[in-house]
Short mmCIF file of C-alpha atoms in Angstrom, two decimals:
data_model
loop_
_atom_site.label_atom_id
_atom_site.label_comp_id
_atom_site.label_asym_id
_atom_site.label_seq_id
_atom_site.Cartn_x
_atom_site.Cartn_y
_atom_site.Cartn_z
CA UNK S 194 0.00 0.00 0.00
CA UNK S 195 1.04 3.35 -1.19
CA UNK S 196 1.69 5.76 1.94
CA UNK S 197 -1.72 7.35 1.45
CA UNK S 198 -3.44 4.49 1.84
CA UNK S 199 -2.02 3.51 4.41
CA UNK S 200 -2.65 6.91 6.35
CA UNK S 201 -6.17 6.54 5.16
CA UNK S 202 -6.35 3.53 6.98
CA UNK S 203 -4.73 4.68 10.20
CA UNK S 204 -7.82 7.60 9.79
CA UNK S 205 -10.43 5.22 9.40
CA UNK S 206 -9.06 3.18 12.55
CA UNK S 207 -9.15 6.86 14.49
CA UNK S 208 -12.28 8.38 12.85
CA UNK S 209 -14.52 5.81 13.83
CA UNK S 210 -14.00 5.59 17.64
CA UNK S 211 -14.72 8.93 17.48
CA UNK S 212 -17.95 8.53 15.44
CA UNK S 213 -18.86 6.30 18.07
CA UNK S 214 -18.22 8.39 21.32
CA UNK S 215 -19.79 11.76 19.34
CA UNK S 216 -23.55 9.64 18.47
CA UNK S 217 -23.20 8.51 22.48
CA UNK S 218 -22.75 11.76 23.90
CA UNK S 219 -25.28 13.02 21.39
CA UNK S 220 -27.85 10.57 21.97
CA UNK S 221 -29.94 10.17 25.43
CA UNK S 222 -30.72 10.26 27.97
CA UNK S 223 -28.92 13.65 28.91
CA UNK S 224 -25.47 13.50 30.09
CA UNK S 225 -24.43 13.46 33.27
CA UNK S 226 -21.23 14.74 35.27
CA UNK S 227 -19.95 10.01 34.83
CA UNK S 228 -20.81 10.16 31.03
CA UNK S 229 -18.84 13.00 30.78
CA UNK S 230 -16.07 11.63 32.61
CA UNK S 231 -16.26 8.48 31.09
CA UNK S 232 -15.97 9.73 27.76
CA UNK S 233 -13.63 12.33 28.05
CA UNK S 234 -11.00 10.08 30.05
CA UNK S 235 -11.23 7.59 27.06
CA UNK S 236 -10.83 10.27 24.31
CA UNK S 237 -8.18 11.69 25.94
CA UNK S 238 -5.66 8.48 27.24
CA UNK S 239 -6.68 6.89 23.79
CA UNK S 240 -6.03 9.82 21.95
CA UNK S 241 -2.00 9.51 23.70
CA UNK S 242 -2.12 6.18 22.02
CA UNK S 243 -3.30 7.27 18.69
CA UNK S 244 -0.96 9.77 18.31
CA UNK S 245 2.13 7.13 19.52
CA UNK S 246 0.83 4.98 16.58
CA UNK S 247 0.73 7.42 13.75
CA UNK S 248 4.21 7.26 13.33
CA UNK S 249 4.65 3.50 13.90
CA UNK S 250 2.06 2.79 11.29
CA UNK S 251 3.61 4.63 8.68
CA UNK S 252 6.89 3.57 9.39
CA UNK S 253 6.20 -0.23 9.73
CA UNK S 254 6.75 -0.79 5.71
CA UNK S 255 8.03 -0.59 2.59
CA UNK S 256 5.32 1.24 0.80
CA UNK S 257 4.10 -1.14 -2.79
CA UNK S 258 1.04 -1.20 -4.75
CA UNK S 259 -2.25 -3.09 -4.09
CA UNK S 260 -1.16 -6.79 -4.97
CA UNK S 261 -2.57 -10.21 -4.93
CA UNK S 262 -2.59 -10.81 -1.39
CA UNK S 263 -4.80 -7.39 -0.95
CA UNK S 264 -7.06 -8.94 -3.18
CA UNK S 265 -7.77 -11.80 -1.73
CA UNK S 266 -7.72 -10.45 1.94
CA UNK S 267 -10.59 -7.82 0.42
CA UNK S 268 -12.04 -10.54 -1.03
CA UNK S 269 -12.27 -12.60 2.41
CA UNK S 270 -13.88 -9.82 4.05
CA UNK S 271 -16.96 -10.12 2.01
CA UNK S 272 -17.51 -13.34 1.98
CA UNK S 273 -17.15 -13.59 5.45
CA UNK S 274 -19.62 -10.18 6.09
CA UNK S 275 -21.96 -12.55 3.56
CA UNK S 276 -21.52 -15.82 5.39
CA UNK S 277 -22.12 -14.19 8.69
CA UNK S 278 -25.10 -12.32 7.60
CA UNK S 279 -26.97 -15.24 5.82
CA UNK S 280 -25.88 -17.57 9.28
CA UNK S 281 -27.46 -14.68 11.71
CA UNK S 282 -30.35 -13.60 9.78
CA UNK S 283 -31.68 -16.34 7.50
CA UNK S 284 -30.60 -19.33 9.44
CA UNK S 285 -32.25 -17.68 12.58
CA UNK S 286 -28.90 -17.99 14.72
CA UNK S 287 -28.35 -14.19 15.46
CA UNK S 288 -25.79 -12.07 14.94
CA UNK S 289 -23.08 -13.82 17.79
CA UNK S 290 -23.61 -17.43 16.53
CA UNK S 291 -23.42 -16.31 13.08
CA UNK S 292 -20.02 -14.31 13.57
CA UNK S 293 -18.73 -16.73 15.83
CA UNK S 294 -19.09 -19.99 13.53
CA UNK S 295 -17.59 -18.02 10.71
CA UNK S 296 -14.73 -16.96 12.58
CA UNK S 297 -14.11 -20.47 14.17
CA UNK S 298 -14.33 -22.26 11.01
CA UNK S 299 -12.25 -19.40 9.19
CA UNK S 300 -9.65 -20.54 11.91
CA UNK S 301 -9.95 -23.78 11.87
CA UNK S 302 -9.55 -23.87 8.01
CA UNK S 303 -6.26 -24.40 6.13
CA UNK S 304 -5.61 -20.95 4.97
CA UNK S 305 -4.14 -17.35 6.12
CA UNK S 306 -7.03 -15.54 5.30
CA UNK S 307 -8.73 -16.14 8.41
CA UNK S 308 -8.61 -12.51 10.26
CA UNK S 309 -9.85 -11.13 7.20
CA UNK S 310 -12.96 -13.32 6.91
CA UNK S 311 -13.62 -13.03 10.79
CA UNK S 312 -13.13 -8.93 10.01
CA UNK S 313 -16.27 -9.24 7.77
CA UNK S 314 -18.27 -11.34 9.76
CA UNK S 315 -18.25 -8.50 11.51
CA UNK S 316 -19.99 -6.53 8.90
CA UNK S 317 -22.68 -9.56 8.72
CA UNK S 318 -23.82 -8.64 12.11
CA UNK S 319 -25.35 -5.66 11.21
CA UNK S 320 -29.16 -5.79 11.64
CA UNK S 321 -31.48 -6.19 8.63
CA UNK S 322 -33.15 -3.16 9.90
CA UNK S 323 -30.14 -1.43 9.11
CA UNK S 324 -28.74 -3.40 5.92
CA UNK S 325 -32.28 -5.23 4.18
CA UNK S 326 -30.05 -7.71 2.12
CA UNK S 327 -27.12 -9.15 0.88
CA UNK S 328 -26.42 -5.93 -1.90
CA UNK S 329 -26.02 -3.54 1.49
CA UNK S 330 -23.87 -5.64 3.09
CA UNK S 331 -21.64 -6.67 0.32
CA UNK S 332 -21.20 -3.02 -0.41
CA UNK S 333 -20.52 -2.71 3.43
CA UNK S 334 -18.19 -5.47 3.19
CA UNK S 335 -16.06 -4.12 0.27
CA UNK S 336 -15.57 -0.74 2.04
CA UNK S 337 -14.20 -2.62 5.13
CA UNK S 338 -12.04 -5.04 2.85
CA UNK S 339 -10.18 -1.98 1.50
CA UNK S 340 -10.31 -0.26 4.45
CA UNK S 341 -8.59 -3.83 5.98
CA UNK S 342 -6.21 -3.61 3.18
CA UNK S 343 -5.07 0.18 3.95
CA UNK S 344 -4.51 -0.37 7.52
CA UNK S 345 -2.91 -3.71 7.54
CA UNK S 346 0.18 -2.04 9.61
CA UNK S 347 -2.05 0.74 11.78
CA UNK S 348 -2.54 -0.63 15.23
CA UNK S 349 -1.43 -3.82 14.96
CA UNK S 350 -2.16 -6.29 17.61
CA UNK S 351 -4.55 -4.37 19.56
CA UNK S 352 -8.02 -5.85 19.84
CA UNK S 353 -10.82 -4.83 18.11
CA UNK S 354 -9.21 -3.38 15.32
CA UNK S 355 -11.21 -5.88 12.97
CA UNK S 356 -14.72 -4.85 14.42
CA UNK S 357 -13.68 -1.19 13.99
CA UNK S 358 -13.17 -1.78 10.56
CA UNK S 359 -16.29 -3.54 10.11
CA UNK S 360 -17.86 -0.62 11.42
CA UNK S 361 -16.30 1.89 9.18
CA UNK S 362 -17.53 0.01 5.96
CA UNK S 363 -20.93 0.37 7.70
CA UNK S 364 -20.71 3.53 8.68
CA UNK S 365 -20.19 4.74 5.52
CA UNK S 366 -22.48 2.88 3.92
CA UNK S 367 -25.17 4.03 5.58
CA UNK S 368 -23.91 7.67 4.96
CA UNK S 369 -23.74 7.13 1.28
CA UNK S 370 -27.00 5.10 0.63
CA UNK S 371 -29.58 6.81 3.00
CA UNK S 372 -29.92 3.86 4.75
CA UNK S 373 -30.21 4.81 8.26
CA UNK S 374 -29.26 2.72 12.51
CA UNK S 375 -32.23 0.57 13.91
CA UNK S 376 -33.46 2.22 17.16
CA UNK S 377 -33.19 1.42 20.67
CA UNK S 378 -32.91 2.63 24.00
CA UNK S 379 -30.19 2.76 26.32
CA UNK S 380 -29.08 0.30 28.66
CA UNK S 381 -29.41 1.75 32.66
CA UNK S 382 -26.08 2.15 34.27
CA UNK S 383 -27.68 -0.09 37.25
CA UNK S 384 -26.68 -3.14 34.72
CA UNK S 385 -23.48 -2.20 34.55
CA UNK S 386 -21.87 -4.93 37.36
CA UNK S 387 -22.78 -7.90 35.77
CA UNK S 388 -21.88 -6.24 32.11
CA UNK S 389 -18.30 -5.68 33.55
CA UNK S 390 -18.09 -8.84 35.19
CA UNK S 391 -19.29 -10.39 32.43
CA UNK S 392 -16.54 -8.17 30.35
CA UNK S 393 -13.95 -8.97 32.32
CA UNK S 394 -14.18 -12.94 32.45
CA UNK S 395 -14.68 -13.16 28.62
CA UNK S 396 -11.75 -10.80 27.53
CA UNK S 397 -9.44 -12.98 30.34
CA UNK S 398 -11.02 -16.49 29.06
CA UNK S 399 -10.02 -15.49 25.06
CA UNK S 400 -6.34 -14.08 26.23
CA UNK S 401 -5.87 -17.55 27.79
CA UNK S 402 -7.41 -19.57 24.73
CA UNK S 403 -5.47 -17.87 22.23
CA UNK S 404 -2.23 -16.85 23.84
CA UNK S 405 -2.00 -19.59 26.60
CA UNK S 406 -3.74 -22.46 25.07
CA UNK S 407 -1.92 -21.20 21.64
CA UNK S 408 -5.15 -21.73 19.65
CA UNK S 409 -4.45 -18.30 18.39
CA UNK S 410 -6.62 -14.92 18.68
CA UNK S 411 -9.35 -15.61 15.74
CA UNK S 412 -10.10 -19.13 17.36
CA UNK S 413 -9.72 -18.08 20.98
CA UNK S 414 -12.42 -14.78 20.45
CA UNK S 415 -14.98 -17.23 18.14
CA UNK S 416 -15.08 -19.86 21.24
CA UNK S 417 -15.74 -17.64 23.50
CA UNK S 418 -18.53 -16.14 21.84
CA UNK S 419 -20.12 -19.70 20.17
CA UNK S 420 -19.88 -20.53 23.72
CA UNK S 421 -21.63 -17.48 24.99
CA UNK S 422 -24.19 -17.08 22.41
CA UNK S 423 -25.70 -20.71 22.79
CA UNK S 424 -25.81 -20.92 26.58
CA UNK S 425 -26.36 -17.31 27.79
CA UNK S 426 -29.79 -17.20 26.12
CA UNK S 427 -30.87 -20.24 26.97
CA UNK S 428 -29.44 -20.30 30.94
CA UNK S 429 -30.50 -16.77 31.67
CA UNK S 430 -33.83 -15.77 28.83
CA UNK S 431 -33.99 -12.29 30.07
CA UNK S 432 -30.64 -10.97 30.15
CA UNK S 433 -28.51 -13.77 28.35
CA UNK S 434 -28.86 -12.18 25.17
CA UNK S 435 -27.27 -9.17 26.43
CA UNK S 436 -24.41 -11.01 28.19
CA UNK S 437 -23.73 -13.26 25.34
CA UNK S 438 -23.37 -9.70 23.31
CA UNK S 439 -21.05 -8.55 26.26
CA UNK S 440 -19.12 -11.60 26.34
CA UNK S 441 -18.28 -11.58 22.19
CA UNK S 442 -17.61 -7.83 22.65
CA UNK S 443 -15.08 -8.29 25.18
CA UNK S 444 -13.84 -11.28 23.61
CA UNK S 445 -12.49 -8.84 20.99
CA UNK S 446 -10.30 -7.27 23.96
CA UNK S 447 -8.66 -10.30 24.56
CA UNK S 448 -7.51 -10.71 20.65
CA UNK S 449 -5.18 -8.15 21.88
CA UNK S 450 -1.12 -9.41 21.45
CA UNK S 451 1.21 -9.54 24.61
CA UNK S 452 3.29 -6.65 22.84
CA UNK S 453 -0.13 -4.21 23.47
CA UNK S 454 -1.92 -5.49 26.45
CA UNK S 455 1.24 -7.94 28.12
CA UNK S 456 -0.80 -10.17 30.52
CA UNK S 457 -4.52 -11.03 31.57
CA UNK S 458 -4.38 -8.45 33.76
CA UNK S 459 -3.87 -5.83 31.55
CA UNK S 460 -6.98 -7.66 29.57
CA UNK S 461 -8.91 -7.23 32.71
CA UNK S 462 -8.52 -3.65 33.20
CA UNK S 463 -9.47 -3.38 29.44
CA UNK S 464 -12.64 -5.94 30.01
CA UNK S 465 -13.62 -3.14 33.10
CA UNK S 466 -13.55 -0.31 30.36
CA UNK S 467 -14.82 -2.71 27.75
CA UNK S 468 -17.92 -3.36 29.98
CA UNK S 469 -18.51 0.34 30.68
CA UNK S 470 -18.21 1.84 27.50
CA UNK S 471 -20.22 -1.01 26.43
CA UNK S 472 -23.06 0.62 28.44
CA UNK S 473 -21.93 4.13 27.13
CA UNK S 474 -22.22 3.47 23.75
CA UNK S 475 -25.24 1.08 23.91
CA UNK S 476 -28.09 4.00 22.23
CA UNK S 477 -25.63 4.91 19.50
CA UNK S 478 -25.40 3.35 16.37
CA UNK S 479 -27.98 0.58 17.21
CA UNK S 480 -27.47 -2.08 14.62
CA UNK S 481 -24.48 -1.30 12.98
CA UNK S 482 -21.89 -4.04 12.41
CA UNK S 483 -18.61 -3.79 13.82
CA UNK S 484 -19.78 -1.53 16.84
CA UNK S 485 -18.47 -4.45 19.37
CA UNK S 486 -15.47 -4.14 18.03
CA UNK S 487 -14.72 -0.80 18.10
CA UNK S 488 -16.34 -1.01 21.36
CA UNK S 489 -13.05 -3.13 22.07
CA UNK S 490 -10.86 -1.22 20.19
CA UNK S 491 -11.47 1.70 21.87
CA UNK S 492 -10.99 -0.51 25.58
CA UNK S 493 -7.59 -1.60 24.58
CA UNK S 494 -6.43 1.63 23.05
CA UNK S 495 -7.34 3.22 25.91
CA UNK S 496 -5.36 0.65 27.77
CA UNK S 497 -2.45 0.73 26.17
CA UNK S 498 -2.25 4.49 26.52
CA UNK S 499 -2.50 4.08 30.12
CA UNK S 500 0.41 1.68 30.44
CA UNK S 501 2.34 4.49 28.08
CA UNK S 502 1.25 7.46 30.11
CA UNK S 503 2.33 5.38 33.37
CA UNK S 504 5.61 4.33 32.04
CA UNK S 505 6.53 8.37 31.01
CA UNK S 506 5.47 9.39 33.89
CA UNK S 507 7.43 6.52 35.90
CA UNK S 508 10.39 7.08 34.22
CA UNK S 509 10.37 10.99 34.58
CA UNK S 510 9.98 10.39 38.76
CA UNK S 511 12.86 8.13 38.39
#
């Protein structure tokens, strides 16, 4: 990728966070003296991130044209956003199942193109409200595929990267088309415990599966949330939907590599902030795939910028 596209991507992977934050704070109920903390705290340490990986992400390669492993990573991405989509809407499993199975059999398979097909599965989790067909979320699909392409070396091995991808394909999408986010309310802050307990277990459980187990990050986040989406439901029928969500979001988190977040608890503290902006961010966008993962994304980044604020800061009091 040419160095514009590859800034491009690094944009899209910083843009959309945003996007997601601005249509919280803008949508109810009002905000409050905590949602204003909340959000500003994560803008801000993320932000310290954001700007120690602009640098890093043009710098990582050897700038070359769009070639045939582009192609086919592009190309992965939409047949996984398809695959998911026809899985969670006409085979009646929902959105986690459908995402999941993709992304476990994409890792499973014999091939490299795995992240990318589990990066538009993503995409395939957007609601039929939103995207009423396969056209949409091909078109979705082939936004995030380039977008994939153009930030192959932004933000490498941070979780949620993939999701926030998805959601920029969607994003724009909708912006383009007229097509516009399925409503819904807000989730009440008194649900927040079990959210971030919930958070918490399932970004530690993936971080253990993928990096301990060495069943690597793709495999580690689907069984976490094949696991969550078929028993959550069906243990706990009023909230288990919800948790099963939770537990795929955070699962995201704990796709994160040792070099970002270097041990589960690191991936905890980002599974506390997963499970909080989770409840942040719940009114905004409604529908839209790709929102769990930048729901991650913006957990870990805001991690990571943490552990980089606290090592300057350590080092200067040494």
């Amino acid at each position: 990728m040419s160095r514009t596209a590859q800034y491009a991507g690094y944009v899209a992977l910083v843009v959309t966070p945003l996007v997601l934050l601005a249509s919280a704070v803008a949508a109810p109920p009002a905000l409050t003296t905590g949602r204003v903390t909340l959000g500003g705290g994560v803008v801000l340490v993320g932000g310290l991130a954001a700007v120690t990986e602009r640098e890093r992400a043009l710098d990582a390669s050897t700038p070359s044209g769009f070639d045939r492993r582009d192609a086919r990573d592009a190309a992965a991405v939409v047949v996984g956003a398809i695959a998911a989509y026809l899985l969670s809407v006409h085979a009646g499993l929902g959105a986690v199942v459908g995402s999941a199975a993709v992304g476990l059999a994409a890792g499973l398979a014999p091939t490299d193109g795995d992240v990318a097909a589990y990066c538009g599965s993503f995409v395939g989790m957007a609601s039929p409200a939103v995207f009423p067909g396969i056209g949409p979320i091909a078109l979705a699909a082939g936004v995030s595929g380039l977008a994939f392409v153009a930030a192959r070396d932004a933000f490498g091995g941070v979780g949620g990267k993939l999701g926030t991808l998805a959601l920029f394909g969607c994003a724009t999408t909708v912006a383009l088309t007229g097509f516009d986010y399925a409503g819904g309310a807000a989730l009440p802050w008194s649900t927040a415990p079990e959210i971030v307990a919930v958070a918490v277990v399932g970004a530690v459980v993936t971080v253990v599966l993928s990096v301990r187990l060495d069943l690597g990050a793709v495999v580690g986040s689907a069984a976490v949330g094949l696991v969550a989406g078929l028993t959550f439901p069906a243990l706990l029928p009023a909230v288990g939907s919800t948790l099963a969500t939770v537990a795929f979001c955070a699962s995201f988190v704990g796709m994160s590599s040792t070099e970002r977040l270097a041990d589960e608890r690191q991936v905890a503290v980002a599974g506390v902030l997963c499970g909080l902006v989770f409840v942040f961010v719940s009114p905004a966008l409604v529908g839209a795939g790709g929102k769990l993962g930048t729901v991650a994304f913006v957990s870990a980044v805001s991690t990571v910028g943490l552990n980089e604020l606290y090592e300057r800061t350590h080092l200067r009091v040494r």
